[in-house]
XYZ file of C-alpha atoms in Angstrom:
457
model
C -5.995 4.947 14.606
C -6.157 1.188 14.657
C -7.068 -1.401 12.113
C -7.607 -5.099 12.514
C -8.703 -8.322 10.878
C -9.756 -11.693 12.173
C -9.750 -15.157 10.707
C -10.250 -18.847 11.466
C -7.747 -21.672 10.949
C -8.265 -25.392 11.495
C -5.625 -28.110 11.494
C -7.798 -30.833 10.021
C -7.467 -33.617 7.491
C -7.702 -32.595 3.838
C -9.191 -35.414 1.776
C -7.203 -34.506 -1.311
C -3.450 -34.942 -1.117
C -3.461 -35.592 2.638
C -0.682 -38.182 2.641
C 1.522 -36.096 0.390
C 1.059 -33.028 2.589
C 1.840 -34.986 5.745
C 5.031 -36.464 4.278
C 6.115 -33.062 2.959
C 5.986 -31.759 6.537
C 8.676 -34.168 7.777
C 11.593 -32.341 9.338
C 15.254 -33.214 8.843
C 15.073 -35.360 11.962
C 11.986 -37.150 10.691
C 13.497 -37.791 7.265
C 16.688 -39.060 8.890
C 14.751 -41.506 11.078
C 12.768 -42.704 8.075
C 15.893 -43.200 5.955
C 17.731 -44.970 8.784
C 14.748 -47.249 9.396
C 14.463 -48.206 5.732
C 18.225 -48.867 5.523
C 18.115 -50.993 8.694
C 15.146 -52.994 7.395
C 16.920 -53.685 4.074
C 20.094 -54.775 5.860
C 18.091 -56.987 8.231
C 16.395 -58.676 5.279
C 19.719 -59.289 3.501
C 21.541 -60.489 6.625
C 18.579 -62.338 8.120
C 18.701 -60.406 11.403
C 15.207 -60.234 12.886
C 16.252 -57.956 15.774
C 17.696 -55.429 13.360
C 14.443 -55.626 11.376
C 12.456 -54.628 14.496
C 14.743 -51.639 15.018
C 14.355 -50.605 11.380
C 10.579 -50.853 11.543
C 10.514 -48.755 14.727
C 12.699 -46.066 13.161
C 10.543 -46.016 10.019
C 7.154 -46.053 11.681
C 7.856 -43.353 14.304
C 8.048 -40.338 11.918
C 5.109 -41.668 9.865
C 2.953 -42.014 12.961
C 3.929 -38.526 14.142
C 3.059 -37.028 10.743
C -0.294 -38.840 10.624
C -1.298 -37.899 14.168
C -0.241 -34.283 13.678
C -2.110 -34.012 10.396
C -5.312 -35.496 11.804
C -5.219 -33.414 14.978
C -7.849 -30.670 14.924
C -6.758 -27.282 16.265
C -9.497 -24.675 15.965
C -8.021 -21.269 16.654
C -8.910 -17.732 15.620
C -6.398 -14.996 14.956
C -6.633 -11.226 14.700
C -4.254 -8.453 13.743
C -4.445 -4.813 14.803
C -2.320 -1.990 13.391
C -1.540 1.025 15.500
C -1.637 3.239 13.514
C -2.728 1.955 10.090
C -1.347 5.061 8.357
C 2.166 6.118 9.364
C 4.639 8.681 7.947
C 7.780 7.407 6.253
C 10.553 6.796 8.756
C 8.149 6.251 11.670
C 7.268 2.998 13.358
C 3.936 1.218 13.579
C 3.128 -1.572 16.018
C 1.320 -4.718 14.931
C -0.623 -6.580 17.623
C -1.413 -10.269 17.087
C -3.933 -12.241 19.093
C -4.601 -15.974 19.040
C -7.688 -17.540 20.639
C -8.250 -21.252 21.137
C -11.954 -21.714 20.313
C -11.973 -25.507 20.655
C -12.501 -27.686 23.722
C -9.053 -29.219 23.457
C -5.717 -27.648 24.412
C -3.200 -26.975 21.678
C 0.349 -28.157 21.553
C 3.416 -26.058 20.908
C 2.682 -23.509 18.166
C 4.928 -21.252 16.126
C 3.192 -18.105 14.933
C 4.651 -16.059 12.098
C 3.386 -13.132 10.060
C 4.313 -12.440 6.456
C 5.618 -8.908 5.893
C 7.431 -7.285 2.938
C 11.184 -7.195 3.316
C 11.237 -3.376 3.348
C 9.373 -3.434 6.679
C 11.918 -5.633 8.400
C 12.494 -9.339 9.120
C 9.612 -11.787 9.282
C 8.396 -11.934 12.911
C 8.161 -15.356 14.551
C 6.763 -16.249 17.974
C 6.660 -19.543 19.871
C 3.388 -20.027 21.718
C 3.237 -22.526 24.540
C 0.256 -24.782 25.165
C -2.973 -22.770 24.880
C -5.760 -23.995 27.144
C -9.341 -24.331 25.859
C -10.834 -20.850 25.562
C -7.441 -19.274 26.245
C -5.658 -16.561 24.288
C -2.149 -15.353 23.590
C -1.157 -11.837 22.529
C 2.143 -10.772 20.968
C 3.279 -7.694 19.043
C 6.070 -6.493 16.789
C 7.162 -3.239 15.136
C 7.525 -2.363 11.459
C 9.236 0.631 9.882
C 9.817 1.830 6.335
C 11.676 4.798 4.893
C 9.832 4.319 1.600
C 6.232 5.396 1.215
C 3.734 2.931 -0.212
C 1.041 0.428 0.678
C 2.365 -2.791 2.179
C 0.301 -5.957 2.801
C 0.697 -7.682 6.167
C -0.255 -11.317 6.319
C -1.652 -13.789 6.133
C -0.818 -15.195 9.547
C 0.694 -18.654 9.592
C 0.721 -21.302 12.314
C 3.427 -23.928 12.324
C 2.436 -27.103 14.186
C 4.998 -29.639 15.418
C 4.883 -32.942 17.260
C 6.641 -33.506 20.630
C 9.480 -35.461 18.975
C 10.185 -32.835 16.311
C 9.574 -35.320 13.504
C 7.052 -33.268 11.530
C 6.002 -29.656 11.072
C 2.856 -28.517 9.275
C 1.826 -24.974 8.373
C -1.708 -23.621 8.496
C -2.478 -20.177 7.067
C -5.234 -17.688 7.756
C -6.952 -16.086 4.809
C -7.075 -12.445 5.933
C -4.469 -9.717 5.736
C -4.166 -5.992 6.469
C -2.528 -3.114 4.651
C -0.087 -0.666 6.196
C -0.030 2.698 4.410
C 3.246 4.597 4.640
C 2.531 8.213 3.715
C 5.058 10.964 2.876
C 6.636 12.938 5.684
C 4.657 16.052 6.572
C 6.601 19.109 7.714
C 4.773 21.747 9.793
C 4.675 25.071 7.953
C 4.501 28.547 9.477
C 1.407 30.669 8.784
C 2.225 33.265 6.131
C 0.124 35.443 3.838
C 0.776 35.058 0.133
C -1.963 37.415 -1.007
C -4.712 39.857 0.013
C -6.755 39.971 3.188
C -8.756 36.871 4.066
C -12.458 37.305 4.681
C -15.081 35.341 6.593
C -14.543 32.593 9.135
C -11.076 31.130 9.429
C -8.172 32.054 7.206
C -9.638 30.447 4.132
C -13.174 31.818 4.058
C -14.601 34.219 1.547
C -18.202 35.268 0.975
C -20.085 35.081 -2.299
C -23.388 36.925 -2.794
C -26.302 34.750 -3.827
C -27.880 37.630 -5.737
C -26.045 39.796 -8.183
C -29.137 41.412 -9.690
C -32.856 40.946 -10.222
C -32.255 38.242 -12.833
C -29.785 36.297 -10.697
C -31.869 35.925 -7.521
C -32.153 32.392 -6.114
C -35.183 32.634 -3.766
C -36.392 30.149 -1.190
C -39.615 29.647 0.698
C -40.434 31.929 3.589
C -39.609 30.610 7.048
C -40.888 31.837 10.351
C -38.614 34.583 11.627
C -37.313 35.693 8.218
C -36.943 39.428 7.766
C -39.863 40.689 5.664
C -37.517 43.156 4.018
C -35.990 40.206 2.148
C -39.282 39.153 0.563
C -38.895 38.809 -3.199
C -42.259 39.910 -4.590
C -41.678 38.841 -8.180
C -40.982 35.235 -7.146
C -43.874 35.395 -4.665
C -46.232 36.303 -7.457
C -44.815 33.585 -9.706
C -44.977 30.702 -7.222
C -48.089 31.814 -5.316
C -46.360 31.655 -1.942
C -44.150 33.958 0.042
C -40.523 33.783 -1.186
C -37.433 35.474 0.268
C -33.940 36.166 -1.046
C -31.217 33.855 0.122
C -28.566 35.174 2.478
C -24.947 35.486 1.538
C -23.409 32.048 1.243
C -20.097 31.266 2.929
C -17.431 29.957 0.606
C -13.939 28.852 1.487
C -10.969 30.183 -0.381
C -9.445 27.670 -2.757
C -5.973 26.311 -3.152
C -4.647 23.999 -5.876
C -1.431 22.097 -5.197
C 0.254 20.927 -8.402
C 2.780 18.087 -8.295
C 4.984 17.523 -11.315
C 5.441 13.750 -11.726
C 7.034 13.668 -15.184
C 9.697 10.982 -15.334
C 12.178 13.033 -17.397
C 11.856 15.940 -14.939
C 13.401 14.006 -12.050
C 16.583 12.006 -11.747
C 17.541 9.537 -9.070
C 15.449 7.530 -6.631
C 15.276 6.754 -2.954
C 14.185 8.623 0.175
C 16.623 11.512 -0.462
C 15.788 12.060 -4.121
C 14.314 15.249 -5.559
C 11.036 13.535 -6.416
C 10.521 12.311 -2.855
C 11.197 15.841 -1.580
C 8.545 17.162 -3.966
C 6.017 14.548 -2.808
C 6.731 15.334 0.844
C 6.441 19.063 0.132
C 3.116 18.528 -1.601
C 1.786 16.592 1.388
C 2.957 19.305 3.780
C 1.242 22.084 1.815
C -2.000 20.096 1.476
C -2.236 19.441 5.207
C -1.268 23.033 6.029
C -3.916 24.511 3.736
C -6.651 22.219 5.021
C -5.798 23.199 8.573
C -6.066 26.860 7.549
C -9.606 26.325 6.279
C -8.976 26.223 2.525
C -10.771 24.039 0.019
C -7.863 22.129 -1.469
C -7.311 20.207 -4.683
C -4.387 17.928 -5.500
C -3.431 18.032 -9.163
C -0.681 16.298 -11.160
C 0.806 16.966 -14.566
C -1.409 14.230 -16.026
C -4.529 16.159 -15.050
C -5.580 13.554 -12.485
C -6.385 14.363 -8.891
C -7.682 12.781 -5.708
C -10.602 10.356 -6.166
C -13.781 10.900 -4.214
C -13.491 14.665 -3.919
C -16.228 17.237 -4.445
C -17.976 17.825 -7.734
C -16.014 21.029 -8.264
C -12.734 19.166 -7.860
C -11.919 20.588 -4.435
C -11.876 18.655 -1.182
C -12.382 20.060 2.279
C -15.462 22.221 1.759
C -18.059 19.445 1.629
C -16.359 16.904 3.857
C -14.297 16.818 6.989
C -10.751 18.071 6.583
C -9.376 14.931 8.225
C -11.108 12.725 5.652
C -9.894 14.927 2.803
C -6.343 14.821 4.133
C -6.552 11.038 4.442
C -7.632 10.651 0.821
C -4.804 12.860 -0.389
C -2.206 11.151 1.796
C -3.281 7.743 0.505
C -2.926 9.037 -3.049
C 0.531 10.469 -2.395
C 1.610 7.249 -0.672
C 1.525 5.368 -3.977
C 2.090 8.141 -6.522
C 4.919 7.506 -8.979
C 6.505 8.996 -12.066
C 4.161 9.502 -14.991
C 4.902 8.720 -18.616
C 4.029 12.251 -19.677
C 6.565 14.765 -20.893
C 4.541 17.978 -20.647
C 2.329 20.098 -18.405
C -0.379 20.821 -20.974
C -3.009 18.581 -19.350
C -2.654 20.330 -16.021
C -2.843 23.688 -17.796
C -6.053 22.663 -19.560
C -7.608 21.724 -16.226
C -6.704 25.131 -14.816
C -8.331 26.996 -17.676
C -11.579 27.407 -15.803
C -10.079 30.074 -13.573
C -11.202 30.831 -10.012
C -8.487 28.499 -8.754
C -7.489 30.662 -5.801
C -3.932 30.108 -4.641
C -1.756 27.835 -6.799
C 1.257 26.091 -5.221
C 3.373 24.042 -7.624
C 6.327 21.679 -7.230
C 8.163 21.466 -10.558
C 11.032 19.282 -11.677
C 13.399 20.216 -14.476
C 11.738 22.641 -16.903
C 12.812 23.133 -20.485
C 11.865 26.307 -22.328
C 8.592 24.898 -23.657
C 7.356 23.622 -20.290
C 8.476 26.790 -18.539
C 6.271 28.734 -20.979
C 3.290 26.489 -20.184
C 3.935 26.868 -16.460
C 4.131 30.640 -16.820
C 0.667 30.695 -18.424
C -0.800 28.854 -15.438
C -0.356 31.991 -13.373
C -3.143 33.653 -15.353
C -5.620 31.041 -14.037
C -5.021 31.633 -10.334
C -5.265 34.390 -7.765
C -1.728 33.848 -6.485
C 1.012 31.424 -7.489
C 4.046 29.977 -5.694
C 6.464 27.626 -7.458
C 9.246 25.455 -6.011
C 11.544 24.386 -8.847
C 13.867 21.427 -8.247
C 16.990 20.898 -10.290
C 17.157 17.115 -9.950
C 20.665 17.024 -11.383
C 21.925 19.005 -8.395
C 20.265 16.459 -6.098
C 22.320 13.564 -7.469
C 25.405 12.183 -5.839
C 27.535 14.106 -8.294
C 26.366 17.613 -9.234
C 25.598 18.055 -12.908
C 28.559 19.749 -14.561
C 26.993 20.891 -17.812
C 28.077 24.262 -19.213
C 25.216 26.714 -19.010
C 23.006 24.507 -16.800
C 22.972 27.106 -14.038
C 22.146 29.881 -16.472
C 19.267 27.863 -17.931
C 17.870 27.300 -14.447
C 17.970 31.004 -13.685
C 16.332 31.735 -17.026
C 13.431 29.414 -16.170
C 12.955 31.110 -12.803
C 13.029 34.529 -14.484
C 10.301 33.448 -16.920
C 8.067 32.329 -14.055
C 8.672 35.471 -12.031
C 7.935 37.731 -14.989
C 4.608 35.899 -15.381
C 3.719 36.696 -11.766
C 4.918 33.548 -9.998
C 6.729 33.641 -6.691
C 9.350 31.163 -7.897
C 12.150 29.656 -5.797
C 14.920 27.230 -6.649
C 15.144 24.304 -4.223
C 18.713 23.290 -3.284
C 19.481 19.759 -2.147
C 18.048 18.935 1.277
C 16.527 22.381 1.855
C 13.839 22.465 4.611
C 10.444 23.387 3.239
C 9.485 25.617 6.165
C 12.422 27.939 5.419
C 11.512 28.057 1.734
C 7.916 28.772 2.756
C 9.041 31.840 4.689
C 11.392 32.816 1.888
C 8.494 32.716 -0.580
C 6.516 35.045 1.666
C 9.429 37.479 1.869
C 9.874 37.323 -1.909
C 6.209 38.151 -2.418
C 6.456 41.036 0.030
C 9.521 42.417 -1.724
C 7.808 42.099 -5.100
C 4.783 43.969 -3.767
C 6.977 46.710 -2.362
C 8.655 47.192 -5.737
C 5.375 47.214 -7.661
C 5.133 43.483 -8.351
C 1.835 41.818 -8.992
C -0.195 40.704 -5.999
C -2.635 37.801 -6.154
C -6.030 37.566 -4.532
C -6.252 34.282 -2.659
C -6.254 34.558 1.128
C -3.959 33.763 4.014
C -1.832 30.696 3.797
């Protein structure tokens, strides 16, 4: 994937504040020459030395002439930036390609090209471009890398013009910029089966009958080649034309991925924090489920989800999986802690039922929130929970009497409600926990535990 922008820049005279801008561009050398010239002219006037006055005038006029000529010189150039790729996982590198074209009939002088980038992406890149002939172009590139997810603006491009004597430097900026999206790391997950047999095409397809009885028939007009045994005579008599029953409609199995973003539920910050692990785990499950053919919804504790998804709240069934994954990755790239303290909003959104498989990433749960989370299991076909004890993820493990017992009690509450609940130790790989969840579900089924109805995952 590549992304680019283009712009135009002209080094031309600005009627307002032109002299002030030109003088502000004087370099240390230019200011030194100007100061030395003024001092020599004053001394020549006091001492009556005409030769010294000529030297002073020369020293004073040279930087002023250079600044004026440089400011009035017209350089018409166009610049473009291309990102490859425009969306990159945290910890990976992206390459930025810059291109400068001289669109005027005059050659340019020595140019310094620099791009403005946030400090988290690395140092500001600078390039010295030699004389560019009329109609010529120059191409340069640099790399950026960030361990922190987010959206980072690149640009605008800046050109620094200088005269041959180094007396003056002026900066011209382009107006366009691009955005680099750093998404969470996505870990490949093994295919496992958290619930009953999958039906239909792919691992995530089920079939729903369009007619459940005479009163629930949704007929359509007869088409050439339709089986006459599917003619619905009551609708034919009502509409005055031949009507047939609809065929069974394919429907993908659903999966809701719940991310707990409550601020009090997570401690610490940075790439190795518990919250970042939960965000990365959420991204991994979303991508995995979309690849398996599920209709997927991203849900947070605030009740908000991905913008632009289907009317039923699920993405992937009515649009391409790649587009759905891109929307969710862009959302997770900028997601942050919420101000909420409870999971009630997410529970209210799950009240409709028919949620399919529910995969949740929880932070610290007190007794009240563990009770709310336990009730969510009743709204889904199958439920898997990864519970993170953020205190154990800190630099110093939490040494609070009874903290371990409380954590086990929360897991027991979820498991008794039908969840496949796992505690996430610091730095644990998600793919191993994914397999462990499958084994835990299998063991629960073998001992008479509850099995959900959701499909292969």
